[in-house]
Short mmCIF file of C-alpha atoms in Angstrom, two decimals:
data_model
loop_
_atom_site.label_atom_id
_atom_site.label_comp_id
_atom_site.label_asym_id
_atom_site.label_seq_id
_atom_site.Cartn_x
_atom_site.Cartn_y
_atom_site.Cartn_z
CA MET A 275 0.06 -0.18 0.03
CA ASN A 276 0.98 3.53 -0.94
CA GLU A 277 0.54 6.56 0.76
CA ARG A 278 0.26 10.33 -0.63
CA ILE A 279 -1.17 12.84 2.32
CA LEU A 280 -3.44 16.04 0.60
CA THR A 281 -3.20 18.89 2.90
CA ALA A 282 -6.00 21.20 2.34
CA PRO A 283 -7.77 24.05 4.41
CA THR A 284 -10.94 22.05 4.74
CA GLY A 285 -9.10 18.89 5.92
CA SER A 286 -6.36 16.08 5.74
CA CYS A 287 -6.48 13.23 3.32
CA ARG A 288 -4.96 10.16 3.05
CA ILE A 289 -4.56 8.75 -0.40
CA LEU A 290 -3.99 5.25 -0.34
CA THR A 291 -3.23 3.83 -3.62
CA ASP A 292 -2.43 -0.13 -4.37
CA ALA A 293 -4.52 -1.02 -1.38
CA ARG A 294 -7.47 -3.68 -0.79
CA LEU A 295 -10.93 -3.11 0.34
CA GLU A 296 -10.35 -5.62 3.27
CA ASP A 297 -8.35 -2.48 4.87
CA LEU A 298 -11.37 -0.72 5.63
CA LYS A 299 -11.55 -2.47 9.20
CA ALA A 300 -8.08 -1.00 10.25
CA LEU A 301 -9.29 2.16 8.74
CA ALA A 302 -12.39 2.40 10.76
CA GLN A 303 -10.44 2.47 13.90
CA GLY A 304 -13.38 1.22 16.02
CA ARG A 305 -15.84 3.85 14.94
CA ARG A 306 -19.22 2.66 13.94
CA VAL A 307 -19.58 2.39 10.29
CA VAL A 308 -21.93 2.54 7.49
CA VAL A 309 -20.97 2.05 4.22
CA VAL A 310 -23.18 3.65 0.91
CA THR A 311 -23.03 1.65 -2.45
CA ASP A 312 -25.00 0.87 -5.12
CA ALA A 313 -26.73 -2.51 -6.76
CA ASN A 314 -23.89 -3.07 -9.05
CA VAL A 315 -20.92 -2.56 -6.83
CA PHE A 316 -22.48 -4.69 -4.05
CA ALA A 317 -23.25 -7.48 -6.41
CA ALA A 318 -19.58 -7.49 -7.15
CA GLN A 319 -17.68 -6.48 -4.01
CA GLY A 320 -20.46 -7.26 -1.37
CA HIS A 321 -18.67 -10.20 -0.32
CA ARG A 322 -15.74 -8.13 0.37
CA LEU A 323 -17.85 -5.53 2.89
CA ALA A 324 -19.38 -8.33 5.36
CA GLY A 325 -19.86 -7.22 8.75
CA PHE A 326 -20.20 -3.47 7.81
CA ASP A 327 -23.92 -1.87 7.89
CA VAL A 328 -24.62 -0.99 4.34
CA ILE A 329 -26.70 1.35 2.67
CA GLN A 330 -27.74 1.31 -1.14
CA VAL A 331 -28.74 4.32 -3.23
CA GLY A 332 -29.98 4.06 -6.81
CA LEU A 333 -28.19 3.65 -10.13
CA GLY A 334 -27.24 6.20 -12.62
CA GLU A 335 -26.76 9.99 -12.65
CA SER A 336 -30.60 10.58 -12.41
CA ASN A 337 -30.15 9.32 -8.74
CA LYS A 338 -27.55 12.07 -7.88
CA THR A 339 -30.17 14.12 -6.31
CA LEU A 340 -30.99 16.14 -3.27
CA ALA A 341 -33.77 13.41 -2.76
CA THR A 342 -30.88 10.57 -2.86
CA VAL A 343 -29.35 12.79 -0.14
CA GLU A 344 -32.46 13.22 2.17
CA GLY A 345 -32.90 9.55 1.81
CA LEU A 346 -29.63 9.04 3.51
CA TYR A 347 -30.15 11.44 6.35
CA GLU A 348 -33.04 9.19 7.09
CA ALA A 349 -31.37 6.52 7.25
CA PHE A 350 -28.50 8.37 9.41
CA LEU A 351 -31.20 9.11 11.71
CA GLU A 352 -32.66 5.81 11.71
CA ARG A 353 -29.21 4.47 12.76
CA GLU A 354 -28.75 7.23 15.48
CA LEU A 355 -25.75 7.82 13.52
CA ASP A 356 -23.80 10.61 15.79
CA ARG A 357 -20.44 12.84 15.26
CA SER A 358 -18.16 9.68 16.08
CA SER A 359 -19.79 7.71 12.97
CA LEU A 360 -17.63 7.08 10.07
CA ILE A 361 -19.44 6.88 6.53
CA ILE A 362 -17.91 5.55 3.56
CA GLY A 363 -18.93 6.12 0.18
CA VAL A 364 -17.95 2.47 -1.76
CA GLY A 365 -18.43 2.93 -5.81
CA GLY A 366 -18.14 5.17 -8.79
CA GLY A 367 -18.31 9.06 -8.98
CA ILE A 368 -22.01 9.46 -8.24
CA VAL A 369 -21.68 7.26 -5.07
CA CYS A 370 -18.81 8.97 -3.81
CA ASP A 371 -20.48 12.41 -4.67
CA ILE A 372 -23.63 11.67 -3.03
CA THR A 373 -21.78 9.95 0.08
CA GLY A 374 -19.40 12.87 0.44
CA PHE A 375 -22.10 15.70 0.38
CA ALA A 376 -24.60 13.69 2.67
CA ALA A 377 -21.88 13.33 5.23
CA SER A 378 -20.47 16.77 5.00
CA THR A 379 -23.75 17.99 5.64
CA TYR A 380 -25.36 15.74 8.25
CA MET A 381 -25.08 16.91 11.76
CA ARG A 382 -22.74 19.61 10.53
CA GLY A 383 -20.42 17.17 9.25
CA LEU A 384 -19.34 13.45 9.52
CA ARG A 385 -16.00 11.91 9.08
CA PHE A 386 -16.12 10.09 5.92
CA GLY A 387 -13.82 8.07 3.69
CA LEU A 388 -14.20 7.01 -0.26
CA VAL A 389 -13.29 3.64 -1.93
CA PRO A 390 -13.63 4.64 -5.67
CA THR A 391 -14.31 1.54 -7.71
CA THR A 392 -13.95 2.81 -11.21
CA LEU A 393 -11.09 4.41 -12.76
CA LEU A 394 -12.83 7.38 -13.21
CA ALA A 395 -13.16 7.90 -9.69
CA GLN A 396 -9.74 6.54 -8.64
CA VAL A 397 -8.24 9.31 -10.56
CA ASP A 398 -10.41 12.20 -10.45
CA ALA A 399 -13.88 12.05 -8.60
CA ALA A 400 -12.97 10.86 -5.64
CA ILE A 401 -9.81 13.41 -5.16
CA GLY A 402 -10.11 16.71 -4.24
CA GLY A 403 -12.94 17.31 -1.79
CA LYS A 404 -15.54 18.03 -4.24
CA ASN A 405 -19.06 16.63 -3.12
CA GLY A 406 -22.49 17.44 -4.59
CA VAL A 407 -25.34 16.44 -6.58
CA ASN A 408 -26.92 17.71 -9.44
CA PHE A 409 -29.96 20.39 -9.68
CA HIS A 410 -32.52 20.06 -12.33
CA ARG A 411 -30.44 19.61 -15.41
CA TYR A 412 -26.81 20.98 -13.91
CA LYS A 413 -24.49 18.92 -12.91
CA ASN A 414 -22.99 19.33 -9.34
CA MET A 415 -25.07 22.50 -8.78
CA VAL A 416 -25.40 22.15 -4.95
CA GLY A 417 -22.40 21.12 -3.00
CA VAL A 418 -19.66 21.48 -0.73
CA ILE A 419 -15.67 21.04 -0.60
CA ARG A 420 -14.46 19.12 2.20
CA GLN A 421 -11.71 16.57 2.15
CA PRO A 422 -12.27 12.99 3.24
CA SER A 423 -10.55 11.05 5.85
CA PHE A 424 -9.04 9.05 3.26
CA VAL A 425 -9.25 7.69 -0.20
CA LEU A 426 -8.74 4.02 -0.64
CA VAL A 427 -7.84 2.92 -4.29
CA ASP A 428 -8.07 -0.73 -4.71
CA PRO A 429 -7.15 -1.53 -8.38
CA THR A 430 -8.80 -5.40 -8.15
CA THR A 431 -12.08 -3.47 -8.28
CA LEU A 432 -11.64 -2.57 -11.90
CA ALA A 433 -11.53 -5.87 -13.16
CA THR A 434 -15.40 -6.33 -13.14
CA LEU A 435 -15.98 -3.43 -15.44
CA PRO A 436 -16.93 -2.74 -19.03
CA ILE A 437 -14.07 -1.51 -21.46
CA ARG A 438 -16.23 1.54 -21.73
CA GLU A 439 -15.73 2.22 -18.19
CA ILE A 440 -11.89 2.13 -18.25
CA ARG A 441 -11.94 4.16 -21.42
CA CYS A 442 -14.54 7.11 -19.36
CA GLY A 443 -11.13 6.92 -16.99
CA LEU A 444 -8.60 7.37 -19.40
CA ALA A 445 -10.07 10.41 -20.57
CA GLU A 446 -9.26 11.99 -17.50
CA VAL A 447 -5.88 10.60 -16.97
CA VAL A 448 -5.25 12.19 -20.57
CA LYS A 449 -6.70 15.55 -19.07
CA SER A 450 -4.34 15.44 -16.20
CA ALA A 451 -1.12 14.66 -18.29
CA ALA A 452 -2.65 17.46 -20.79
CA ILE A 453 -2.84 20.19 -18.32
CA ALA A 454 0.18 19.60 -16.38
CA ASP A 455 2.32 16.55 -17.05
CA ARG A 456 3.91 16.47 -20.45
CA GLU A 457 6.20 13.06 -19.32
CA LEU A 458 2.83 11.32 -18.29
CA PHE A 459 1.10 12.64 -21.61
CA GLU A 460 4.17 11.14 -23.71
CA TRP A 461 4.20 7.65 -21.72
CA LEU A 462 0.42 7.51 -22.54
CA GLU A 463 1.45 7.95 -26.31
CA LEU A 464 3.54 4.79 -25.94
CA GLU A 465 1.42 2.54 -23.47
CA GLY A 466 -1.61 3.85 -23.09
CA GLU A 467 -3.24 0.41 -24.78
CA ARG A 468 -1.28 -1.19 -22.02
CA VAL A 469 -3.35 0.70 -19.30
CA GLU A 470 -6.79 -0.12 -21.33
CA ALA A 471 -5.91 -3.59 -20.95
CA LEU A 472 -5.36 -3.32 -17.52
CA GLU A 473 -1.92 -4.44 -17.10
CA PRO A 474 -1.30 -3.91 -13.57
CA GLU A 475 2.08 -2.07 -13.73
CA ALA A 476 0.77 0.38 -16.52
CA LEU A 477 -2.47 0.91 -14.73
CA ALA A 478 -0.69 1.75 -11.56
CA ARG A 479 1.67 4.28 -13.57
CA ALA A 480 -1.40 5.84 -15.27
CA ALA A 481 -3.31 6.37 -11.71
CA ALA A 482 -0.31 7.46 -9.99
CA GLY A 483 0.76 9.86 -12.51
CA ALA A 484 -3.05 11.46 -12.50
CA VAL A 485 -3.74 10.98 -8.82
CA ALA A 486 -0.29 13.21 -8.35
CA VAL A 487 -1.35 15.84 -10.69
CA LYS A 488 -4.50 16.51 -8.92
CA ALA A 489 -3.44 16.20 -5.64
CA ARG A 490 -0.64 18.77 -6.11
CA ILE A 491 -3.26 21.37 -7.71
CA VAL A 492 -5.91 21.02 -5.20
CA GLN A 493 -3.19 21.82 -2.25
CA GLU A 494 -2.49 24.64 -3.86
CA ASP A 495 -6.16 25.77 -4.77
CA GLU A 496 -8.82 23.80 -2.94
CA GLU A 497 -11.38 26.42 -3.86
CA GLU A 498 -10.84 26.31 -7.18
CA THR A 499 -10.08 30.30 -7.50
CA GLY A 500 -7.32 30.01 -9.51
CA VAL A 501 -4.55 27.03 -10.60
CA ARG A 502 -7.58 24.19 -9.74
CA MET A 503 -9.55 25.42 -12.50
CA LEU A 504 -7.29 23.75 -14.86
CA LEU A 505 -8.92 20.54 -13.90
CA ASN A 506 -11.79 21.60 -16.04
CA LEU A 507 -10.21 20.95 -19.40
CA GLY A 508 -12.56 19.77 -21.46
CA HIS A 509 -15.77 19.87 -19.01
CA THR A 510 -17.23 23.41 -20.17
CA LEU A 511 -18.34 21.54 -23.57
CA GLY A 512 -18.17 18.06 -21.94
CA HIS A 513 -20.95 18.99 -19.46
CA ALA A 514 -23.04 20.48 -21.71
CA LEU A 515 -23.00 17.61 -23.79
CA GLU A 516 -24.09 15.31 -21.13
CA GLN A 517 -26.52 17.50 -20.29
CA THR A 518 -28.18 18.16 -23.75
CA LEU A 519 -27.58 14.63 -25.64
CA ALA A 520 -30.06 11.81 -25.31
CA PRO A 521 -29.78 10.20 -21.87
CA GLY A 522 -27.24 7.36 -21.69
CA SER A 523 -25.63 8.31 -24.93
CA VAL A 524 -22.38 9.46 -23.87
CA THR A 525 -20.61 8.76 -20.75
CA HIS A 526 -18.87 11.49 -18.70
CA GLY A 527 -15.27 10.42 -19.96
CA GLU A 528 -16.70 10.37 -23.61
CA ALA A 529 -18.08 13.81 -23.21
CA VAL A 530 -14.63 15.27 -21.91
CA ALA A 531 -12.62 13.66 -24.56
CA MET A 532 -14.88 15.48 -27.25
CA GLY A 533 -14.18 18.66 -24.96
CA MET A 534 -10.76 18.22 -24.71
CA VAL A 535 -10.60 18.12 -28.77
CA ALA A 536 -12.55 21.27 -28.97
CA ALA A 537 -10.62 23.05 -26.39
CA ALA A 538 -7.37 21.85 -28.33
CA ARG A 539 -8.62 23.54 -31.38
CA LEU A 540 -9.60 26.79 -29.44
CA SER A 541 -5.88 26.64 -27.88
CA VAL A 542 -4.78 26.71 -31.56
CA ARG A 543 -6.52 29.74 -32.49
CA LYS A 544 -6.51 31.65 -29.64
CA LEU A 545 -3.22 30.81 -27.69
CA GLY A 546 -0.81 29.60 -30.32
CA LEU A 547 -0.86 25.77 -29.27
CA PRO A 548 1.08 24.20 -32.34
CA ALA A 549 -1.44 22.22 -34.63
CA GLU A 550 0.30 19.23 -34.53
CA ASP A 551 -0.07 19.12 -30.41
CA ALA A 552 -3.77 19.63 -30.90
CA GLU A 553 -3.64 16.67 -33.28
CA ARG A 554 -1.80 14.42 -31.05
CA ILE A 555 -4.41 14.86 -28.29
CA GLN A 556 -7.02 13.69 -30.62
CA ARG A 557 -4.75 10.79 -32.27
CA LEU A 558 -4.22 9.64 -28.20
CA LEU A 559 -7.97 10.02 -27.27
CA GLU A 560 -9.01 8.28 -30.50
CA ARG A 561 -6.67 5.43 -30.01
CA LEU A 562 -7.78 4.74 -26.46
CA GLY A 563 -11.26 4.44 -27.91
CA LEU A 564 -12.98 7.52 -27.16
CA PRO A 565 -14.93 9.68 -29.48
CA THR A 566 -13.83 13.00 -30.26
CA GLY A 567 -15.89 14.86 -32.86
CA VAL A 568 -18.88 17.24 -32.33
CA GLY A 569 -21.38 17.94 -35.14
CA ALA A 570 -22.58 21.58 -35.61
CA GLU A 571 -26.25 20.77 -34.39
CA GLN A 572 -24.92 19.16 -31.08
CA THR A 573 -22.63 22.25 -30.54
CA ARG A 574 -25.23 24.74 -31.06
CA THR A 575 -27.62 22.87 -28.43
CA ALA A 576 -24.36 22.27 -25.75
CA LEU A 577 -23.75 26.04 -26.24
CA GLN A 578 -27.11 27.17 -25.09
CA SER A 579 -26.43 24.73 -21.75
CA ILE A 580 -23.11 26.34 -21.42
CA ARG A 581 -24.47 29.82 -20.57
CA GLN A 582 -25.53 28.14 -17.14
CA ASP A 583 -22.41 26.91 -16.56
CA LYS A 584 -20.82 27.64 -13.33
CA LYS A 585 -17.85 29.05 -15.01
CA ARG A 586 -19.78 31.80 -16.58
CA ARG A 587 -18.91 35.33 -15.59
CA GLY A 588 -21.21 37.91 -17.03
CA THR A 589 -20.54 37.81 -20.84
CA GLN A 590 -17.50 35.43 -20.38
CA ILE A 591 -16.93 31.73 -19.77
CA HIS A 592 -13.77 30.58 -18.40
CA TRP A 593 -12.34 28.19 -20.78
CA ILE A 594 -9.15 25.90 -19.35
CA LEU A 595 -6.86 26.18 -22.89
CA LEU A 596 -3.21 24.84 -23.46
CA GLU A 597 -0.01 27.05 -24.44
CA SER A 598 1.39 23.47 -24.87
CA ILE A 599 0.90 19.76 -24.29
CA GLY A 600 1.46 19.81 -19.79
CA LYS A 601 0.78 23.52 -19.51
CA GLY A 602 -2.84 24.76 -19.26
CA ARG A 603 -3.89 27.94 -18.80
CA VAL A 604 -7.08 29.56 -17.56
CA SER A 605 -8.56 31.58 -20.52
CA PRO A 606 -11.57 33.82 -20.31
CA LEU A 607 -13.41 34.06 -23.77
CA GLU A 608 -16.71 36.02 -24.88
CA LEU A 609 -19.72 33.97 -25.00
CA ALA A 610 -20.12 35.20 -28.79
CA ASP A 611 -16.28 34.67 -29.40
CA THR A 612 -16.80 31.15 -28.29
CA GLU A 613 -19.59 30.31 -30.41
CA ASP A 614 -18.51 31.85 -33.38
CA LEU A 615 -15.09 29.86 -32.83
CA LEU A 616 -16.75 26.41 -32.07
CA LEU A 617 -19.39 26.41 -34.96
CA GLY A 618 -16.88 27.56 -37.25
CA GLU A 619 -15.17 24.40 -36.01
CA GLY A 620 -18.23 22.35 -36.11
CA GLU A 621 -19.58 23.55 -39.94
#
């Protein structure tokens, strides 16, 4: 088991990589523990949670709501949890977000830990202290920033995932490399298929690189007032695509991949990113089995959603663009200018 400490204003988080679910009992340190998970994870990993009190939440993005959080409050109340209790979320990004938000707000904050069971959650969603739920059709509109006590990464939980889910996580690994780790990006160009095939050594290298990037950035800017915004590369358009395309037609990672390619093309025109670097980003994502193209009609629809994005400031939207591979920049762009540029790419 390897350990990294992420220290931020809202708490200190132990990030335990190459760990096992069975290590949870030692991390509980004798506290009253409640595990939050979903039916899919419980079916695959429930036998490894024997002895824990388990609460299951519904599956999918449609359950990432305040109503689900209210249901958890009711369950916590029934179990008479108190400030000494520990809540552990075991699952993908949705379970981790819901668990962190419920624990952070119940009785003004209970201790919680996370066991991400998807690659996306292991390299991104569970790291950094963002906890929240969707409101109406807007992603993560209601939430808090508060660090978990620990994040336990067990790579064996990935073995049961479909390849589409692995690719979803790889999109976030590419994102981390593109904004802050050129060496990781170049390694992915050479070895990405080994990661996709879940070769243990390659998977560990990819995950460790992405976690290191995110932990370093979060420690510097937990509240996302500056450098942490770089972690949103691909997410401005990506979130809009998730909200506007047919439900289930695109995963988060697929949407982020398409958003990254759009951001790279904007970077060529606005920051002088070499066109070859934009092409390298697109080629890498395509080699990893991720979509990269967005049609003009999809773009027009997504732009309406972008107008409601949390990163909007008046007539501007904060895009994350690239000066080069491994060096991102927060770039405020006028909405009208962004629309012209994106639609020009999509026609």
